[in-house]
mmCIF file with all atom_site columns, C-alpha atoms in Angstrom:
data_model
loop_
_atom_site.group_PDB
_atom_site.id
_atom_site.type_symbol
_atom_site.label_atom_id
_atom_site.label_alt_id
_atom_site.label_comp_id
_atom_site.label_asym_id
_atom_site.label_entity_id
_atom_site.label_seq_id
_atom_site.pdbx_PDB_ins_code
_atom_site.Cartn_x
_atom_site.Cartn_y
_atom_site.Cartn_z
_atom_site.occupancy
_atom_site.B_iso_or_equiv
_atom_site.pdbx_formal_charge
_atom_site.auth_seq_id
_atom_site.auth_comp_id
_atom_site.auth_asym_id
_atom_site.auth_atom_id
_atom_site.pdbx_PDB_model_num
ATOM 1   C CA . MET A 1 1   ? 17.461 -0.429  -12.810 1.00 0.00 ? 2   MET A CA 1
ATOM 2   C CA . GLY A 1 2   ? 19.420 -2.055  -9.986  1.00 0.00 ? 3   GLY A CA 1
ATOM 3   C CA . TYR A 1 3   ? 20.044 1.304   -8.319  1.00 0.00 ? 4   TYR A CA 1
ATOM 4   C CA . LEU A 1 4   ? 16.319 1.995   -8.432  1.00 0.00 ? 5   LEU A CA 1
ATOM 5   C CA . TYR A 1 5   ? 15.787 -1.190  -6.407  1.00 0.00 ? 6   TYR A CA 1
ATOM 6   C CA . ILE A 1 6   ? 18.339 -0.045  -3.849  1.00 0.00 ? 7   ILE A CA 1
ATOM 7   C CA . PHE A 1 7   ? 16.686 3.385   -3.714  1.00 0.00 ? 8   PHE A CA 1
ATOM 8   C CA . GLY A 1 8   ? 13.293 1.704   -3.225  1.00 0.00 ? 9   GLY A CA 1
ATOM 9   C CA . THR A 1 9   ? 14.698 -0.360  -0.364  1.00 0.00 ? 10  THR A CA 1
ATOM 10  C CA . ILE A 1 10  ? 16.055 2.748   1.320   1.00 0.00 ? 11  ILE A CA 1
ATOM 11  C CA . ALA A 1 11  ? 12.914 4.843   0.727   1.00 0.00 ? 12  ALA A CA 1
ATOM 12  C CA . PHE A 1 12  ? 10.521 2.191   2.023   1.00 0.00 ? 13  PHE A CA 1
ATOM 13  C CA . THR A 1 13  ? 12.745 1.493   5.031   1.00 0.00 ? 14  THR A CA 1
ATOM 14  C CA . VAL A 1 14  ? 12.975 5.167   5.991   1.00 0.00 ? 15  VAL A CA 1
ATOM 15  C CA . TYR A 1 15  ? 9.239  5.692   5.497   1.00 0.00 ? 16  TYR A CA 1
ATOM 16  C CA . GLY A 1 16  ? 8.393  2.705   7.684   1.00 0.00 ? 17  GLY A CA 1
ATOM 17  C CA . GLN A 1 17  ? 10.701 3.763   10.512  1.00 0.00 ? 18  GLN A CA 1
ATOM 18  C CA . LEU A 1 18  ? 9.459  7.358   10.541  1.00 0.00 ? 19  LEU A CA 1
ATOM 19  C CA . ILE A 1 19  ? 5.800  6.350   10.433  1.00 0.00 ? 20  ILE A CA 1
ATOM 20  C CA . LEU A 1 20  ? 6.254  3.902   13.309  1.00 0.00 ? 21  LEU A CA 1
ATOM 21  C CA . LYS A 1 21  ? 8.019  6.544   15.391  1.00 0.00 ? 22  LYS A CA 1
ATOM 22  C CA . TRP A 1 22  ? 5.350  9.169   14.620  1.00 0.00 ? 23  TRP A CA 1
ATOM 23  C CA . LYS A 1 23  ? 2.403  6.989   15.569  1.00 0.00 ? 24  LYS A CA 1
ATOM 24  C CA . ILE A 1 24  ? 4.048  5.425   18.617  1.00 0.00 ? 25  ILE A CA 1
ATOM 25  C CA . ASP A 1 25  ? 4.949  8.901   19.895  1.00 0.00 ? 26  ASP A CA 1
ATOM 26  C CA . GLN A 1 26  ? 1.296  9.861   19.552  1.00 0.00 ? 27  GLN A CA 1
ATOM 27  C CA . GLN A 1 27  ? 0.160  6.742   21.390  1.00 0.00 ? 28  GLN A CA 1
ATOM 28  C CA . GLY A 1 28  ? 2.448  7.290   24.384  1.00 0.00 ? 29  GLY A CA 1
ATOM 29  C CA . SER A 1 29  ? 4.484  4.978   26.565  1.00 0.00 ? 30  SER A CA 1
ATOM 30  C CA . LEU A 1 30  ? 3.961  1.251   26.901  1.00 0.00 ? 31  LEU A CA 1
ATOM 31  C CA . PRO A 1 31  ? 1.847  0.657   30.032  1.00 0.00 ? 32  PRO A CA 1
ATOM 32  C CA . GLU A 1 32  ? 3.117  -1.554  32.865  1.00 0.00 ? 33  GLU A CA 1
ATOM 33  C CA . PRO A 1 33  ? 0.266  -4.078  33.377  1.00 0.00 ? 34  PRO A CA 1
ATOM 34  C CA . LEU A 1 34  ? 0.440  -7.026  30.967  1.00 0.00 ? 35  LEU A CA 1
ATOM 35  C CA . MET A 1 35  ? -3.159 -6.759  29.735  1.00 0.00 ? 36  MET A CA 1
ATOM 36  C CA . ASP A 1 36  ? -2.716 -3.048  29.109  1.00 0.00 ? 37  ASP A CA 1
ATOM 37  C CA . LYS A 1 37  ? 0.438  -3.792  27.115  1.00 0.00 ? 38  LYS A CA 1
ATOM 38  C CA . ILE A 1 38  ? -1.428 -6.275  24.948  1.00 0.00 ? 39  ILE A CA 1
ATOM 39  C CA . ILE A 1 39  ? -4.291 -3.838  24.316  1.00 0.00 ? 40  ILE A CA 1
ATOM 40  C CA . PHE A 1 40  ? -1.826 -1.025  23.629  1.00 0.00 ? 41  PHE A CA 1
ATOM 41  C CA . LEU A 1 41  ? 0.065  -3.103  21.062  1.00 0.00 ? 42  LEU A CA 1
ATOM 42  C CA . LEU A 1 42  ? -3.106 -4.398  19.415  1.00 0.00 ? 43  LEU A CA 1
ATOM 43  C CA . GLN A 1 43  ? -4.371 -0.844  19.029  1.00 0.00 ? 44  GLN A CA 1
ATOM 44  C CA . LEU A 1 44  ? -1.102 0.062   17.364  1.00 0.00 ? 45  LEU A CA 1
ATOM 45  C CA . LEU A 1 45  ? -1.243 -2.968  15.078  1.00 0.00 ? 46  LEU A CA 1
ATOM 46  C CA . LEU A 1 46  ? -4.737 -1.990  13.904  1.00 0.00 ? 47  LEU A CA 1
ATOM 47  C CA . ASN A 1 47  ? -3.738 1.611   13.149  1.00 0.00 ? 48  ASN A CA 1
ATOM 48  C CA . PRO A 1 48  ? -3.756 2.169   9.352   1.00 0.00 ? 49  PRO A CA 1
ATOM 49  C CA . TRP A 1 49  ? -0.542 4.202   9.524   1.00 0.00 ? 50  TRP A CA 1
ATOM 50  C CA . ILE A 1 50  ? 1.236  1.421   11.416  1.00 0.00 ? 51  ILE A CA 1
ATOM 51  C CA . ILE A 1 51  ? -0.031 -1.079  8.861   1.00 0.00 ? 52  ILE A CA 1
ATOM 52  C CA . SER A 1 52  ? 1.411  1.145   6.114   1.00 0.00 ? 53  SER A CA 1
ATOM 53  C CA . GLY A 1 53  ? 4.753  1.070   7.946   1.00 0.00 ? 54  GLY A CA 1
ATOM 54  C CA . PHE A 1 54  ? 4.712  -2.721  7.978   1.00 0.00 ? 55  PHE A CA 1
ATOM 55  C CA . LEU A 1 55  ? 3.744  -2.782  4.305   1.00 0.00 ? 56  LEU A CA 1
ATOM 56  C CA . ALA A 1 56  ? 6.659  -0.464  3.603   1.00 0.00 ? 57  ALA A CA 1
ATOM 57  C CA . ALA A 1 57  ? 8.971  -2.979  5.289   1.00 0.00 ? 58  ALA A CA 1
ATOM 58  C CA . PHE A 1 58  ? 7.522  -5.704  3.072   1.00 0.00 ? 59  PHE A CA 1
ATOM 59  C CA . PHE A 1 59  ? 8.035  -3.608  -0.086  1.00 0.00 ? 60  PHE A CA 1
ATOM 60  C CA . ALA A 1 60  ? 11.567 -2.771  1.084   1.00 0.00 ? 61  ALA A CA 1
ATOM 61  C CA . ALA A 1 61  ? 12.250 -6.506  1.297   1.00 0.00 ? 62  ALA A CA 1
ATOM 62  C CA . LEU A 1 62  ? 10.893 -7.024  -2.234  1.00 0.00 ? 63  LEU A CA 1
ATOM 63  C CA . CYS A 1 63  ? 13.080 -4.211  -3.567  1.00 0.00 ? 64  CYS A CA 1
ATOM 64  C CA . TRP A 1 64  ? 16.074 -5.673  -1.754  1.00 0.00 ? 65  TRP A CA 1
ATOM 65  C CA . MET A 1 65  ? 15.481 -9.086  -3.298  1.00 0.00 ? 66  MET A CA 1
ATOM 66  C CA . ALA A 1 66  ? 15.322 -7.454  -6.729  1.00 0.00 ? 67  ALA A CA 1
ATOM 67  C CA . ALA A 1 67  ? 18.538 -5.523  -5.982  1.00 0.00 ? 68  ALA A CA 1
ATOM 68  C CA . MET A 1 68  ? 20.272 -8.769  -5.053  1.00 0.00 ? 69  MET A CA 1
ATOM 69  C CA . THR A 1 69  ? 19.633 -10.025 -8.590  1.00 0.00 ? 70  THR A CA 1
ATOM 70  C CA . LYS A 1 70  ? 21.622 -7.054  -9.946  1.00 0.00 ? 71  LYS A CA 1
ATOM 71  C CA . PHE A 1 71  ? 24.492 -6.582  -7.486  1.00 0.00 ? 72  PHE A CA 1
ATOM 72  C CA . ASP A 1 72  ? 26.799 -8.484  -5.190  1.00 0.00 ? 73  ASP A CA 1
ATOM 73  C CA . ILE A 1 73  ? 25.688 -8.029  -1.598  1.00 0.00 ? 74  ILE A CA 1
ATOM 74  C CA . SER A 1 74  ? 29.144 -6.720  -0.679  1.00 0.00 ? 75  SER A CA 1
ATOM 75  C CA . TYR A 1 75  ? 28.565 -3.858  -3.130  1.00 0.00 ? 76  TYR A CA 1
ATOM 76  C CA . ALA A 1 76  ? 24.880 -3.152  -2.427  1.00 0.00 ? 77  ALA A CA 1
ATOM 77  C CA . TYR A 1 77  ? 24.750 -3.488  1.355   1.00 0.00 ? 78  TYR A CA 1
ATOM 78  C CA . PRO A 1 78  ? 26.795 -0.388  2.223   1.00 0.00 ? 79  PRO A CA 1
ATOM 79  C CA . PHE A 1 79  ? 24.120 1.692   0.462   1.00 0.00 ? 80  PHE A CA 1
ATOM 80  C CA . MET A 1 80  ? 21.704 0.597   3.184   1.00 0.00 ? 81  MET A CA 1
ATOM 81  C CA . SER A 1 81  ? 23.641 2.870   5.550   1.00 0.00 ? 82  SER A CA 1
ATOM 82  C CA . ILE A 1 82  ? 22.044 5.799   3.746   1.00 0.00 ? 83  ILE A CA 1
ATOM 83  C CA . SER A 1 83  ? 18.818 4.883   5.547   1.00 0.00 ? 84  SER A CA 1
ATOM 84  C CA . PHE A 1 84  ? 20.545 5.572   8.900   1.00 0.00 ? 85  PHE A CA 1
ATOM 85  C CA . VAL A 1 85  ? 21.590 9.007   7.690   1.00 0.00 ? 86  VAL A CA 1
ATOM 86  C CA . LEU A 1 86  ? 18.150 9.856   6.299   1.00 0.00 ? 87  LEU A CA 1
ATOM 87  C CA . VAL A 1 87  ? 16.330 8.718   9.448   1.00 0.00 ? 88  VAL A CA 1
ATOM 88  C CA . PHE A 1 88  ? 18.778 10.750  11.539  1.00 0.00 ? 89  PHE A CA 1
ATOM 89  C CA . ILE A 1 89  ? 18.244 13.926  9.496   1.00 0.00 ? 90  ILE A CA 1
ATOM 90  C CA . LEU A 1 90  ? 14.486 13.535  9.124   1.00 0.00 ? 91  LEU A CA 1
ATOM 91  C CA . SER A 1 91  ? 13.976 12.711  12.804  1.00 0.00 ? 92  SER A CA 1
ATOM 92  C CA . ALA A 1 92  ? 15.653 15.998  13.682  1.00 0.00 ? 93  ALA A CA 1
ATOM 93  C CA . PHE A 1 93  ? 13.252 17.910  11.423  1.00 0.00 ? 94  PHE A CA 1
ATOM 94  C CA . LEU A 1 94  ? 10.061 15.941  12.020  1.00 0.00 ? 95  LEU A CA 1
ATOM 95  C CA . PHE A 1 95  ? 10.408 15.020  15.693  1.00 0.00 ? 96  PHE A CA 1
ATOM 96  C CA . GLN A 1 96  ? 12.804 17.722  16.892  1.00 0.00 ? 97  GLN A CA 1
ATOM 97  C CA . GLU A 1 97  ? 15.244 15.075  18.071  1.00 0.00 ? 98  GLU A CA 1
ATOM 98  C CA . PRO A 1 98  ? 18.562 16.597  19.158  1.00 0.00 ? 99  PRO A CA 1
ATOM 99  C CA . ILE A 1 99  ? 21.608 16.573  16.909  1.00 0.00 ? 100 ILE A CA 1
ATOM 100 C CA . SER A 1 100 ? 24.785 16.474  18.930  1.00 0.00 ? 101 SER A CA 1
ATOM 101 C CA . MET A 1 101 ? 28.272 16.979  17.562  1.00 0.00 ? 102 MET A CA 1
ATOM 102 C CA . GLN A 1 102 ? 29.005 13.328  18.367  1.00 0.00 ? 103 GLN A CA 1
ATOM 103 C CA . LYS A 1 103 ? 26.012 12.157  16.307  1.00 0.00 ? 104 LYS A CA 1
ATOM 104 C CA . ALA A 1 104 ? 26.899 14.465  13.414  1.00 0.00 ? 105 ALA A CA 1
ATOM 105 C CA . ILE A 1 105 ? 30.467 13.144  13.350  1.00 0.00 ? 106 ILE A CA 1
ATOM 106 C CA . GLY A 1 106 ? 29.142 9.582   13.431  1.00 0.00 ? 107 GLY A CA 1
ATOM 107 C CA . MET A 1 107 ? 26.878 10.306  10.463  1.00 0.00 ? 108 MET A CA 1
ATOM 108 C CA . ALA A 1 108 ? 29.811 11.871  8.605   1.00 0.00 ? 109 ALA A CA 1
ATOM 109 C CA . PHE A 1 109 ? 31.792 8.662   9.156   1.00 0.00 ? 110 PHE A CA 1
ATOM 110 C CA . ILE A 1 110 ? 28.892 6.623   7.784   1.00 0.00 ? 111 ILE A CA 1
ATOM 111 C CA . VAL A 1 111 ? 28.767 8.789   4.646   1.00 0.00 ? 112 VAL A CA 1
ATOM 112 C CA . LEU A 1 112 ? 32.544 8.574   4.300   1.00 0.00 ? 113 LEU A CA 1
ATOM 113 C CA . GLY A 1 113 ? 32.301 4.801   4.669   1.00 0.00 ? 114 GLY A CA 1
ATOM 114 C CA . ILE A 1 114 ? 29.728 4.624   1.877   1.00 0.00 ? 115 ILE A CA 1
ATOM 115 C CA . ILE A 1 115 ? 32.005 6.662   -0.374  1.00 0.00 ? 116 ILE A CA 1
ATOM 116 C CA . VAL A 1 116 ? 35.047 4.508   0.419   1.00 0.00 ? 117 VAL A CA 1
ATOM 117 C CA . MET A 1 117 ? 33.159 1.211   -0.035  1.00 0.00 ? 118 MET A CA 1
ATOM 118 C CA . ARG A 1 118 ? 31.763 2.248   -3.388  1.00 0.00 ? 119 ARG A CA 1
#
């Protein structure tokens, strides 16, 4: 069951990050004038998708707390690096973000680090 909590943490974290990126990309750049920035951010905060991203972060925190009851943090925390890899891969597919050789090698090192730490 402990691994399910870690998986939930990763899944909710990845979902939240991708949703925030998706909706912020649709909204556009942050305007320069202060009042426009405030309005821009309030509009984002009231967006149901953005709210779901924040709820995902909350559920990720709940899953993480549950995982901490099952594992030492030194064992469980390296698994969180999987979220970096998933966001990297999914952002390439969903947002057409570029994958450079340098980024791919970096992701390979992260995966290797997870394997070694386990």
